[in-house]
Coordinates of C-alpha atoms and ligand atoms in Angstrom, one line a residue:
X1 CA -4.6 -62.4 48.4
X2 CA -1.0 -62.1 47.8
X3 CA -1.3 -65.4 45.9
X4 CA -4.1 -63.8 43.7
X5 CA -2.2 -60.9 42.5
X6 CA 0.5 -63.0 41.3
X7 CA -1.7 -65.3 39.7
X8 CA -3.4 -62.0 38.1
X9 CA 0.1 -60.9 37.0
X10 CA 1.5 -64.0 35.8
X11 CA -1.9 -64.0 33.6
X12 CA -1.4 -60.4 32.4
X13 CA 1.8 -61.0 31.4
X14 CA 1.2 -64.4 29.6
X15 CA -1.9 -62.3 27.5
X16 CA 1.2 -59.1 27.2
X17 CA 3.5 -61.7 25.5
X18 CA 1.5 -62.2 22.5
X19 CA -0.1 -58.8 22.2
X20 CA 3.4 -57.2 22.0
X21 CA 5.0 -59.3 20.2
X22 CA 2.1 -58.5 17.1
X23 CA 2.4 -55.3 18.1
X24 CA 5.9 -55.7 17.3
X25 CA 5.0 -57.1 14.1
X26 CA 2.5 -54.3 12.9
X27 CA 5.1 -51.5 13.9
X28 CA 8.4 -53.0 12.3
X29 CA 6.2 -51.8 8.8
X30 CA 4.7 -48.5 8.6
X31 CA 1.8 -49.5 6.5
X32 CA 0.3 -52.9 5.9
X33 CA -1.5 -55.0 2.7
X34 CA -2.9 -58.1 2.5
X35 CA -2.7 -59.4 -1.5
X36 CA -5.6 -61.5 -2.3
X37 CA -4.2 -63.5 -5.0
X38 CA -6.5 -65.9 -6.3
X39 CA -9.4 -63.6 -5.8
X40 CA -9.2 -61.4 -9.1
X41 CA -12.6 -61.4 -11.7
X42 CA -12.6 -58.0 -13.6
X43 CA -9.9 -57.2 -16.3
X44 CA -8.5 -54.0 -16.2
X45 CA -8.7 -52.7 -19.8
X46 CA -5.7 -51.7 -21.4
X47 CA -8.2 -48.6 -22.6
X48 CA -7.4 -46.8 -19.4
X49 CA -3.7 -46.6 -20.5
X50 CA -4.5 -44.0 -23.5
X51 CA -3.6 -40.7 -24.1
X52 CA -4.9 -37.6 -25.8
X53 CA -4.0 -36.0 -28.8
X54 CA -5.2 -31.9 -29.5
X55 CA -4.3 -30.0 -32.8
X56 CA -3.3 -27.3 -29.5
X57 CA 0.3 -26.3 -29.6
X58 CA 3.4 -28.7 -30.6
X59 CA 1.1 -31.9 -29.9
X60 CA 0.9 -31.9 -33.4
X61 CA 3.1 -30.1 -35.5
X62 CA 6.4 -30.5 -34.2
X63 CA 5.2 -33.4 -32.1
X64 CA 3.6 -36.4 -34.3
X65 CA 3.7 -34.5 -37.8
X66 CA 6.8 -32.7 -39.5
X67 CA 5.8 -32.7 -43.1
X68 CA 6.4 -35.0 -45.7
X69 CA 9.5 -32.7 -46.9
X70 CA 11.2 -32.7 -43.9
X71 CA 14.8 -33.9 -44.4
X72 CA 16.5 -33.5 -41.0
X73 CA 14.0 -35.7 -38.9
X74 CA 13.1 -39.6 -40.0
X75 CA 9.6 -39.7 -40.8
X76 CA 7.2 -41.8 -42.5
X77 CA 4.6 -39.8 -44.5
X78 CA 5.5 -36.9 -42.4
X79 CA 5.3 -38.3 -39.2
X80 CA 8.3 -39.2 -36.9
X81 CA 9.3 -42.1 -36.5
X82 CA 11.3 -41.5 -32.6
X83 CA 8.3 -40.8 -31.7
X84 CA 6.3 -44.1 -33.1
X85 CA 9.0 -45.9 -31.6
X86 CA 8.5 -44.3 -28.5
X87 CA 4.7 -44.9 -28.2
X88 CA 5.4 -48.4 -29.4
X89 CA 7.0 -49.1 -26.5
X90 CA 4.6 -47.8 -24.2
X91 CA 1.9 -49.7 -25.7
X92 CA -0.2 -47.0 -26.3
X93 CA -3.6 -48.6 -27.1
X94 CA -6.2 -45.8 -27.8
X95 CA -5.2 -42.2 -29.1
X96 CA -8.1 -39.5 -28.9
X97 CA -8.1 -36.7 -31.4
X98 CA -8.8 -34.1 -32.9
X99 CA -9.5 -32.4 -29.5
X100 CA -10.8 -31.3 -26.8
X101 CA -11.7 -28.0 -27.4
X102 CA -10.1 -27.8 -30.9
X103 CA -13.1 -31.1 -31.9
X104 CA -16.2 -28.7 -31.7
X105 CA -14.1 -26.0 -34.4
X106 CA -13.3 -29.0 -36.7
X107 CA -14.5 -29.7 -40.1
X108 CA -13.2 -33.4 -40.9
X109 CA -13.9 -32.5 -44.7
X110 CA -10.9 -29.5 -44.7
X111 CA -8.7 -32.2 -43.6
X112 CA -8.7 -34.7 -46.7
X113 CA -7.2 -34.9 -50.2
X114 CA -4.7 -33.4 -51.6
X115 CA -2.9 -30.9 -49.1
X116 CA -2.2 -27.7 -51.6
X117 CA -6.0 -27.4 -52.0
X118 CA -6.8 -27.7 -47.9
X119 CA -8.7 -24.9 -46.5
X120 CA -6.3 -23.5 -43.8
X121 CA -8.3 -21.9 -40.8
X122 CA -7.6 -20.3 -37.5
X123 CA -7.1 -21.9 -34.4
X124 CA -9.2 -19.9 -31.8
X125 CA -8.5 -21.9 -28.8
X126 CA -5.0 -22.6 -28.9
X127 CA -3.2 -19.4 -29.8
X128 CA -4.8 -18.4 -32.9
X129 CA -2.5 -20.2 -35.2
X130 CA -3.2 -20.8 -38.7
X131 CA -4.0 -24.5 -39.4
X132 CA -3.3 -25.2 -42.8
X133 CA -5.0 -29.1 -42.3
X134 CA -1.9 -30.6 -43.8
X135 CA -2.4 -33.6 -40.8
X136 CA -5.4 -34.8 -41.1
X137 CA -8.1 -38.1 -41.0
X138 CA -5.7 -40.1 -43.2
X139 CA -2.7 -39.0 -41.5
X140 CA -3.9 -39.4 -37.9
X141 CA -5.6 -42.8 -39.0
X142 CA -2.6 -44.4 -40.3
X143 CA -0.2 -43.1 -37.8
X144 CA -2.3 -45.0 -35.4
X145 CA -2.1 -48.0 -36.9
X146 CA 1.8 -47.7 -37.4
X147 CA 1.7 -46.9 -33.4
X148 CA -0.3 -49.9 -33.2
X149 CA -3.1 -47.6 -30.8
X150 CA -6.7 -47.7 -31.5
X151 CA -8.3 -44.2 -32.5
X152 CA -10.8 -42.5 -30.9
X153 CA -12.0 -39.7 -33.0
X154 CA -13.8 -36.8 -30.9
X155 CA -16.5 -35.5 -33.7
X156 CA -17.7 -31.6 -34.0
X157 CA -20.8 -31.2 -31.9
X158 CA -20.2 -27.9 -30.9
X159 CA -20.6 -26.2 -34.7
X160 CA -21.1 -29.2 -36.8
X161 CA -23.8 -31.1 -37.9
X162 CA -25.4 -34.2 -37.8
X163 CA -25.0 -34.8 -41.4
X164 CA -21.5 -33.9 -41.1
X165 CA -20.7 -36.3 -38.1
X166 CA -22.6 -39.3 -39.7
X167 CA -20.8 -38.9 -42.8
X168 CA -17.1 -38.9 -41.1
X169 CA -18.3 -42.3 -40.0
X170 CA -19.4 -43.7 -43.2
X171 CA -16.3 -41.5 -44.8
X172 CA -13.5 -44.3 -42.5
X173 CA -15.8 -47.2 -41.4
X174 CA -17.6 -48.1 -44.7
X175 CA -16.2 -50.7 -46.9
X176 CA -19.3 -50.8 -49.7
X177 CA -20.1 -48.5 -52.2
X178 CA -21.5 -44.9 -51.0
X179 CA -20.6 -41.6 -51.6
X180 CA -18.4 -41.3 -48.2
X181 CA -16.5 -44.3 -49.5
X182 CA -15.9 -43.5 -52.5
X183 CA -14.1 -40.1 -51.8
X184 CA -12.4 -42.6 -49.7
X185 CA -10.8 -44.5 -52.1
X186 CA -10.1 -41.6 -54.6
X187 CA -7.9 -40.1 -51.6
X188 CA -5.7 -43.1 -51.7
X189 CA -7.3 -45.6 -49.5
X190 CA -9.6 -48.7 -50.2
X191 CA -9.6 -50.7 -46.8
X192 CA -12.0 -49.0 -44.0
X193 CA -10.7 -48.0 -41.0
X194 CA -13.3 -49.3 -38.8
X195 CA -13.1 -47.0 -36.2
X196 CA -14.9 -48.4 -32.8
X197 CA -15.0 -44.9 -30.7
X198 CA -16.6 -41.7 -31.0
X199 CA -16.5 -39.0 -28.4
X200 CA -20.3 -36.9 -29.4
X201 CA -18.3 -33.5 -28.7
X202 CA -16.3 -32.7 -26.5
X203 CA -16.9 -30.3 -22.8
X204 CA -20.3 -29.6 -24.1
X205 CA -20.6 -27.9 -20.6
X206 CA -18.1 -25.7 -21.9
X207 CA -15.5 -24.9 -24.8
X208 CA -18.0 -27.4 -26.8
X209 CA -21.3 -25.2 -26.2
X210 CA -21.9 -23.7 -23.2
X211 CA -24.9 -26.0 -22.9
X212 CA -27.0 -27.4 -20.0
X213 CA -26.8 -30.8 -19.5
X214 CA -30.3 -30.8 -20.4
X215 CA -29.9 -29.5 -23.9
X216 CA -26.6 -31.4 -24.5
X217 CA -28.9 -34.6 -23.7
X218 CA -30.9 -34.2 -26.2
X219 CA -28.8 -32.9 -28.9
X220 CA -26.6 -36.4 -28.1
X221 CA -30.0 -38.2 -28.5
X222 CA -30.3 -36.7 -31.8
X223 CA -26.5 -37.3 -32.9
X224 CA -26.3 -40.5 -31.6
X225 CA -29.7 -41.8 -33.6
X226 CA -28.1 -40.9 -36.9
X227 CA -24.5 -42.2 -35.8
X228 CA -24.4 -45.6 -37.9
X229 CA -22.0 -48.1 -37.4
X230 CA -21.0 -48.0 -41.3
X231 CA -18.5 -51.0 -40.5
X232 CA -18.9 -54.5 -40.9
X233 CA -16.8 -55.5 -37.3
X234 CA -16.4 -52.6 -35.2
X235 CA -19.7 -52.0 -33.4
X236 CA -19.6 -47.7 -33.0
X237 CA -19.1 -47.1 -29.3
X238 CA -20.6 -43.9 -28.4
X239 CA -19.0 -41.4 -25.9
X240 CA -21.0 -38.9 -24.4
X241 CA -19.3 -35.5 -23.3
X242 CA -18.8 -35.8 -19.6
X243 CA -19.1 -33.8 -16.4
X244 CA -16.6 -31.4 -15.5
X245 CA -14.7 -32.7 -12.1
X246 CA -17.6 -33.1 -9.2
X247 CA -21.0 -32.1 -11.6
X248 CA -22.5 -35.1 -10.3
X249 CA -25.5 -33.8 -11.5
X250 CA -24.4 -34.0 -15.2
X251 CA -24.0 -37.2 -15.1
X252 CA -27.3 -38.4 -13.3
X253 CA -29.0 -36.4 -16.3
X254 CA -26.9 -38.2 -18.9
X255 CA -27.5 -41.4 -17.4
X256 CA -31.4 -41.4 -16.2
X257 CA -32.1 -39.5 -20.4
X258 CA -30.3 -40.5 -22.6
X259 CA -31.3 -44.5 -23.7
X260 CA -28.4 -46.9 -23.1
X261 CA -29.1 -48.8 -26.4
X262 CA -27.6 -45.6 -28.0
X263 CA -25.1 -44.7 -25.1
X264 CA -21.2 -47.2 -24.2
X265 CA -19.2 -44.5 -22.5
X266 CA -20.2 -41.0 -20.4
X267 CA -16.7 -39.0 -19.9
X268 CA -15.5 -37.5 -16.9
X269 CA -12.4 -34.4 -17.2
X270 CA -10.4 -33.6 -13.9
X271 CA -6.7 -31.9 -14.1
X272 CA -4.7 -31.7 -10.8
X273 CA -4.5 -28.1 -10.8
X274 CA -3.4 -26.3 -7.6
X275 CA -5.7 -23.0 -8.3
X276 CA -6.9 -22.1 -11.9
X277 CA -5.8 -18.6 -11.7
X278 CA -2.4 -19.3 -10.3
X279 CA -1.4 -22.4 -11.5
X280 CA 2.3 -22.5 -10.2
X281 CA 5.7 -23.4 -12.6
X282 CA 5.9 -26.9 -13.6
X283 CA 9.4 -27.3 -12.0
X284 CA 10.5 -24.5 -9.8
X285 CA 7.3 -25.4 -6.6
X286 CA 7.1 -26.3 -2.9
X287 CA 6.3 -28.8 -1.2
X288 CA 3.1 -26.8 -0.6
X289 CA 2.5 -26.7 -4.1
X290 CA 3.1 -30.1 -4.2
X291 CA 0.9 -31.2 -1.4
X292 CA -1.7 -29.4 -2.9
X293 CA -1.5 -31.0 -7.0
X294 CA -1.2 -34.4 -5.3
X295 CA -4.2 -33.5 -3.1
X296 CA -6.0 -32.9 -6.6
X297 CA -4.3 -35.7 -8.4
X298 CA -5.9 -38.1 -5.5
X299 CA -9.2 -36.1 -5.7
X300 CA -9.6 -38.3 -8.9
X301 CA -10.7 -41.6 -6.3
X302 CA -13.5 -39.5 -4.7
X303 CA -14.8 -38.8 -8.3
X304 CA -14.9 -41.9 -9.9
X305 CA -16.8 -43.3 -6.8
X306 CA -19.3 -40.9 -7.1
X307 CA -20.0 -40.9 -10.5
X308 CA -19.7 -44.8 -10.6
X309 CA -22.4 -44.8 -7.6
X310 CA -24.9 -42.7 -9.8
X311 CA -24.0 -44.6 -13.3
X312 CA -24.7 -47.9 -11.3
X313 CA -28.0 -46.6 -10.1
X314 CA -29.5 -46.5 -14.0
X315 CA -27.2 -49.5 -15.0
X316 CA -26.4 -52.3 -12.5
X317 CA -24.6 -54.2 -14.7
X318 CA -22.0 -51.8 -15.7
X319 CA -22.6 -51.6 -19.7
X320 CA -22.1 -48.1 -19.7
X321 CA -18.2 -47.2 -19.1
X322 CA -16.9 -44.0 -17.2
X323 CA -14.5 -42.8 -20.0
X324 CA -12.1 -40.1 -18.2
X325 CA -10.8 -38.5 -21.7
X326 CA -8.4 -36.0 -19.9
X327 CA -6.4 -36.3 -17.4
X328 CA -3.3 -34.4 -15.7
X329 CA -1.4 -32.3 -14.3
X330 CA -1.8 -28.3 -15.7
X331 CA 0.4 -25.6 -14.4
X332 CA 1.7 -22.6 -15.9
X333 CA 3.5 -22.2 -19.2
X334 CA 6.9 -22.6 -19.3
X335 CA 8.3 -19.5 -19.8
X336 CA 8.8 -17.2 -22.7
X337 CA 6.8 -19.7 -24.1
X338 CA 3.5 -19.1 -25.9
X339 CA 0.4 -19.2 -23.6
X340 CA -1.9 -20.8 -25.9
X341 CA 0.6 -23.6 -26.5
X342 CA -0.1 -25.1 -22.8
X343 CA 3.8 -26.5 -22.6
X344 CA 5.0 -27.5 -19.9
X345 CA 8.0 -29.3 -18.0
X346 CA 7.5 -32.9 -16.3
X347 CA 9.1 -33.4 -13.2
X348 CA 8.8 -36.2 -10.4
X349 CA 5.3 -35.1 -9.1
X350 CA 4.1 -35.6 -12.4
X351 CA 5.4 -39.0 -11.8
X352 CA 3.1 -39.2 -8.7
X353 CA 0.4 -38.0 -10.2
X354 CA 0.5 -40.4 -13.0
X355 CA 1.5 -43.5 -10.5
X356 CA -1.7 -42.8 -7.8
X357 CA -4.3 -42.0 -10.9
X358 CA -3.5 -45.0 -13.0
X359 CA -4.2 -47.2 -9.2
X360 CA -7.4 -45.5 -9.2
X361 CA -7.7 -46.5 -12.3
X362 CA -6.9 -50.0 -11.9
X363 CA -8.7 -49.9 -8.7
X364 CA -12.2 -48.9 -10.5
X365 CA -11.4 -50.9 -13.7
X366 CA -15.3 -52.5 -13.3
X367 CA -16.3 -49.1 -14.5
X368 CA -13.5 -46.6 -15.7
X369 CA -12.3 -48.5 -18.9
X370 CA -11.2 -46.0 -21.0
X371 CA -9.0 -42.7 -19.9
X372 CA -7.1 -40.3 -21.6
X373 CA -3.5 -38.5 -20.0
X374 CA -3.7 -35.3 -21.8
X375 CA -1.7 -35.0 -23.2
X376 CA 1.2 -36.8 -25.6
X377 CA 3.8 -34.6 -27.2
X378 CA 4.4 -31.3 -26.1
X379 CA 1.2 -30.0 -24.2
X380 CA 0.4 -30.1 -20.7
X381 CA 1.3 -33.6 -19.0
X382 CA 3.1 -35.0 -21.9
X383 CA 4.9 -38.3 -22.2
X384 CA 7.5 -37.4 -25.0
X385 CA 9.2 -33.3 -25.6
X386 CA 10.6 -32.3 -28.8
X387 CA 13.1 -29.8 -29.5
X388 CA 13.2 -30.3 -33.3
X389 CA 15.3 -33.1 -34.0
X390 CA 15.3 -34.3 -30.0
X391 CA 13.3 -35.9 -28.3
X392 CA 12.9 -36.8 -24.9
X393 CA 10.8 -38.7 -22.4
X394 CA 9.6 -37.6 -19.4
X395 CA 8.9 -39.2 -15.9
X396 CA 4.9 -40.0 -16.5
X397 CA 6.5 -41.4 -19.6
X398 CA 8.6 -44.1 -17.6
X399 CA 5.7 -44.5 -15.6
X400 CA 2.9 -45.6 -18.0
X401 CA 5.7 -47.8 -19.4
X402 CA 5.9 -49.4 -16.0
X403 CA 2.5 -49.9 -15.3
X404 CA 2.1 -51.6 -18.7
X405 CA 1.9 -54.9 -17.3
X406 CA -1.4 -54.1 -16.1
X407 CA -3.3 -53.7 -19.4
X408 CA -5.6 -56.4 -20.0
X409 CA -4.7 -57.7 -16.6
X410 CA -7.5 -59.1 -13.8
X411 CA -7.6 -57.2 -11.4
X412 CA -6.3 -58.4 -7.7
X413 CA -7.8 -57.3 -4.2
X414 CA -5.6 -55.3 -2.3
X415 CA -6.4 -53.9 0.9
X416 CA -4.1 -51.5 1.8
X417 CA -3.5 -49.5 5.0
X418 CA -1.5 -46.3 4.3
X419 CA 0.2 -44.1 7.2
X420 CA -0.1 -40.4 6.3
X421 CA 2.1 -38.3 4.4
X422 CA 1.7 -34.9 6.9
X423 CA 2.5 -31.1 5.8
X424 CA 1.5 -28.7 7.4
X425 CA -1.2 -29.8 9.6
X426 CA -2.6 -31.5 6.5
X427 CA -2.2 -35.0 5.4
X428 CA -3.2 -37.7 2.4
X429 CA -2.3 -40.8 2.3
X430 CA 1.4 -41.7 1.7
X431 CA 0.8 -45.0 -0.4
X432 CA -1.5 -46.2 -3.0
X433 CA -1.3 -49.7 -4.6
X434 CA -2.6 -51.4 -7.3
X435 CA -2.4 -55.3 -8.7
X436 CA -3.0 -57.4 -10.8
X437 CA -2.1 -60.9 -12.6
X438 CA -1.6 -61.4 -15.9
X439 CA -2.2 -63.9 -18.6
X440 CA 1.0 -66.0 -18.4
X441 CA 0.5 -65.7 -14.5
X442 CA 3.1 -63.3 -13.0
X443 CA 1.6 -60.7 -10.4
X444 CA 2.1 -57.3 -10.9
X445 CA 1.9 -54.7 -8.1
X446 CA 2.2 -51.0 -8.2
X447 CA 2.7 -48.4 -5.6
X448 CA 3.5 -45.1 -5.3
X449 CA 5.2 -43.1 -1.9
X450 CA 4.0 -39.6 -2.3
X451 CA 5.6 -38.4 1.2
X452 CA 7.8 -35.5 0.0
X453 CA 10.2 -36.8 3.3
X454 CA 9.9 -39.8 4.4
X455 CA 10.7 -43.3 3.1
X456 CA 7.7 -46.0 3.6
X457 CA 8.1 -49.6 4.7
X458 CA 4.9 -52.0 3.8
X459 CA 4.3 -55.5 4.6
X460 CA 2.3 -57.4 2.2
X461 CA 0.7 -60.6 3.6
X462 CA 0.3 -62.5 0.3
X463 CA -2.8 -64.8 -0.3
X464 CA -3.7 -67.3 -2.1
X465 CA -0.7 -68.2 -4.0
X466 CA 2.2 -69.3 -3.2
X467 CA 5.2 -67.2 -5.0
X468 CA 9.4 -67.4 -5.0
X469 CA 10.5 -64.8 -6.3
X470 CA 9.7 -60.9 -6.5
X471 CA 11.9 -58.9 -8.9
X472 CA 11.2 -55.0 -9.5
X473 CA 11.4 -51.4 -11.0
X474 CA 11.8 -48.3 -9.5
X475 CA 11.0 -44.6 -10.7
X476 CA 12.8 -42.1 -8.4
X477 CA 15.2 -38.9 -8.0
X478 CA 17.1 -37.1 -5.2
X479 CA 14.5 -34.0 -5.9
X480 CA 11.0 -34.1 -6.6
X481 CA 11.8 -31.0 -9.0
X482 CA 14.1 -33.2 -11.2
X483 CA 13.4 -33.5 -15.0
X484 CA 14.5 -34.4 -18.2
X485 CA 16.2 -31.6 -20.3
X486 CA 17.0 -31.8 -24.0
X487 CA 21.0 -32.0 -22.7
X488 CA 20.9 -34.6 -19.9
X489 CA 17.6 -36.6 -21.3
X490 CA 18.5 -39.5 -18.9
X491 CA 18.4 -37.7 -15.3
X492 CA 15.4 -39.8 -14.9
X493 CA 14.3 -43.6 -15.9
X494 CA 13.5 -46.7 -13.9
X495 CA 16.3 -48.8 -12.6
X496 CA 16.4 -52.4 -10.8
X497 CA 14.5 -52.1 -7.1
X498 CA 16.3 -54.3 -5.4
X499 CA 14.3 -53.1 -1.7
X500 CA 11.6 -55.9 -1.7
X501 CA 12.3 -59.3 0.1
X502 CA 9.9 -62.5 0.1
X503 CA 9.8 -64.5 3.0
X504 CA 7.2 -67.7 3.6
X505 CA 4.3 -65.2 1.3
X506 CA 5.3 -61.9 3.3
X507 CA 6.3 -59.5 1.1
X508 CA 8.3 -56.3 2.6
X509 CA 8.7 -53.7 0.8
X510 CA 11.1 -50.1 1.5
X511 CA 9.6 -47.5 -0.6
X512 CA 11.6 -44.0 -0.7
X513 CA 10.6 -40.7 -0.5
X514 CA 8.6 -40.1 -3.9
X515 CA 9.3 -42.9 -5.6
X516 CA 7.3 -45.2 -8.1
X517 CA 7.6 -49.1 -7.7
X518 CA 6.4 -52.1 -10.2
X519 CA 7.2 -55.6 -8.1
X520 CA 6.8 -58.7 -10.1
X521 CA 6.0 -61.8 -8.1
X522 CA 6.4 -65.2 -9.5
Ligands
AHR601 O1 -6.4 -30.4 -22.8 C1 -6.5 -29.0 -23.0 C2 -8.0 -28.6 -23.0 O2 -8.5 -28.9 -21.7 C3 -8.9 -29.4 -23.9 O3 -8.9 -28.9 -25.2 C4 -10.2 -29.2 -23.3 O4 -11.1 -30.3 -23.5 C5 -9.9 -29.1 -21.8 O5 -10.6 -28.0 -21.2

């Protein structure tokens, strides 16, 4: 008997052995990842990396355009040239505009020729301004190209008309003679444009109409119909105005109606908003507030799962992409500034947000391949600030320059198990990762500690590949409330992360509080 139980003992212990000692393993790192390198098939379009530019505010004037007279700041044709530097280097590769809300008020035609004899007109969404139309289609057209970012022009649904739309087209894309082309040419420029995407309105649910998305779908079948391609090697990829946030049903309507011959991209909007009516300071929040925009910012995973599940019920094979135009972070005004600008400071949770929405992005690439931060210079979740002559960049700007190496990446497997980040009862997950490989080889992976508190150590288990090196970039702060300011503009940029060690294809990683990293593995 006695013999028995020590047999049963001995045995226990010789099964304990190995069981702690993995136990061991799994604890030493908070949160674990295995990498599967050689598993990658989907590209992750650079698309998803674009941003969003309104006539709203000092996105424009004061942000891309000064005036051709302007003496004090270096410009080219009126626009600055800090800032095409600036988007240069982020590799901004698609630029939406005129709008948002500002699209479906916008006469193309006011916006050509020579500038004394524009129409100016009143800006009824954005702080009734006068808009005197000196930026325009030629202006934003070739600013693009000096960015080196592909336009995507939102056309006037909302109070336009088909004619008008269809001639806009014709008007950039056609190269031939026709009376679009030719007022072309008088206006200074022979080559077409050949611009590939159109947004047909923009929040048709809303600012753009008011409609159902029963009507919308049928005045989009109508627009679209007339919407020739006018260009002779960009094919016109047509966007439909998308749902607002979790209208599911929006999208099943545009989907199951509208004929995917005439139909590339359906949009999607979502800002990480704490509470519409009280939308909290850009810099001076709690942690509560914090919790609750990251809650919103990570909202954005639940929503392109759903509407990806009802877009691959009418089309399997993913021809239709989910286009998510605008995207941010909206608080309050700063203040004593103008409400109807929409400007607003960018601290470190903006840097979250940006870091876990472009994974989600990267994560979904099969279907999201176009998206939108809204938006650039001056107006809610901006990547650059101006002060006249200054200029500065912001955290989400240093982000989106990080995560760079990911456009036009394929897309790697990771499956990631994230401990919680815990306030109050409530909890979200405390990492998010994203990677990818890139044409010369190299691994990219992102991730992103949102815990306001606690640092976060990860073990990657990396497969399929065999690697020798990691190197990496780090976005962080000693307070999530830090910025840049016009007089220290440098508080916050990445720096070397020296926390990641690579042992026999483990890959550990120490992640601190709030912090953004970019690991390199070669
Ligand atoms: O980005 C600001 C506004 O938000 C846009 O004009 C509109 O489309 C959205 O509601």
């Amino acid at each position: 008997m006695e013999a028995k139980t020590n047999i049963t003992t001995t045995m226990k212990r010789l099964f304990l052995i190995p069981l702690s000692l993995i136990l061991a393993f799994q604890l030493s790192a908070q949160n674990q990842a295995t990498l599967h390198a050689d598993m990658g098939k989907i590209k992750i379009s650079k698309n998803i990396y674009g941003h969003f530019s309104e006539h709203l505010g000092k996105c424009i004037y004061g942000g891309f355009y000064v005036g051709e007279g302007n003496t004090k700041i270096t410009n080219a044709n009126g626009v600055r040239l800090d800032v095409v530097d600036a988007l240069r280097k982020l590799k901004v590769p698609n630029l939406r505009w005129p709008g948002g809300c500002f699209a479906d008020t916008y006469h193309w035609k006011d916006g050509i020729g020579p500038k004394d004899k524009r129409p100016k007109m009143v800006n009824v969404w954005w702080g009734g301004v006068t808009e005197d139309n000196s930026f325009g289609t030629h202006d934003f057209l070739n600013m693009c190209e000096l960015i080196g970012a592909e336009p995507y022009l939102a056309a006037n649904v909302g109070s336009g008309t088909v004619q008008e739309f269809t001639e806009w087209i014709q008007y950039v894309n056609f190269e031939g003679e026709s009376p679009m082309s030719k007022v072309r040419k008088e206006n200074g420029r022979e080559k077409a444009w050949n611009i590939k995407f159109w947004g047909v309105g923009n929040e048709a649910w809303g600012c753009g109409g008011n409609m159902k998305v029963e009507h919308y779908t049928d005045i989009y079948r109508q627009y679209a119909t007339f919407m020739t391609d006018w260009s002779n090697t960009s094919k016109t990829f047509r966007i439909a105005s998308g749902a607002n946030g979790a209208d599911y049903h929006w999208t099943e309507v545009l989907m199951r109606d509208i004929p995917h011959n005439i139909l590339d991209g359906v949009a999607l909007h979502h800002y990480s908003v704490i509470q519409w009516s009280n939308k909290g300071s850009a810099t001076d929040f709690n942690e509560s507030q914090y919790f609750a925009t990251l809650k919103s910012a990570l909202f954005m995973d639940e929503l392109v799962t759903r509407h990806s599940t009802i877009m691959d019920q009418y089309d399997p094979s993913k021809k239709i992409a989910l286009v998510v135009d605008e995207w941010g972070g909206w608080y309050n005004v700063e203040p004593g500034t103008n409400p109807g600008f929409l400007y607003q400071q960018n601290t470190m949770r903006d840097a979250m947000i940006a870091g876990v929405t472009l994974n989600i992005f990267n994560n979904h690439s099969e279907r999201v391949r176009i998206a939108n931060l809204a938006q650039t210079i001056n107006v809610l979740q901006s990547v650059i600030l101006t002060n006249e002559e200054k200029i500065i960049l912001t955290p989400t700007y240093h982000v989106m320059e990080m995560y760079n190496v990911h456009q036009d990446a394929t897309l790697l497997p990771i499956d990631l198990k994230s401990t919680d980040y815990q306030f109050e009862g409530k909890s979200l997950p405390a990492v998010s990762a994203s990677a990818s490989r890139d044409q010369n080889g190299a691994i990219h992976i992102s991730l992103v500690n949102i815990d306001a508190k606690n640092s976060q150590e990860i073990a990657i288990d990396l497969q399929g590949g065999k690697f020798s090196s990691v190197t990496g970039r780090i976005l962080t702060s000693p307070s999530l409330q830090d910025h840049n300011t016009f007089e220290v503009p440098n508080k916050i940029k990445p720096d070397a992360f020296k926390g990641a060690t690579l042992s026999n294809n483990n890959l550990k990683v120490k992640l601190p509080a709030f912090c953004v990293v970019v690991l390199e593995l070669k």
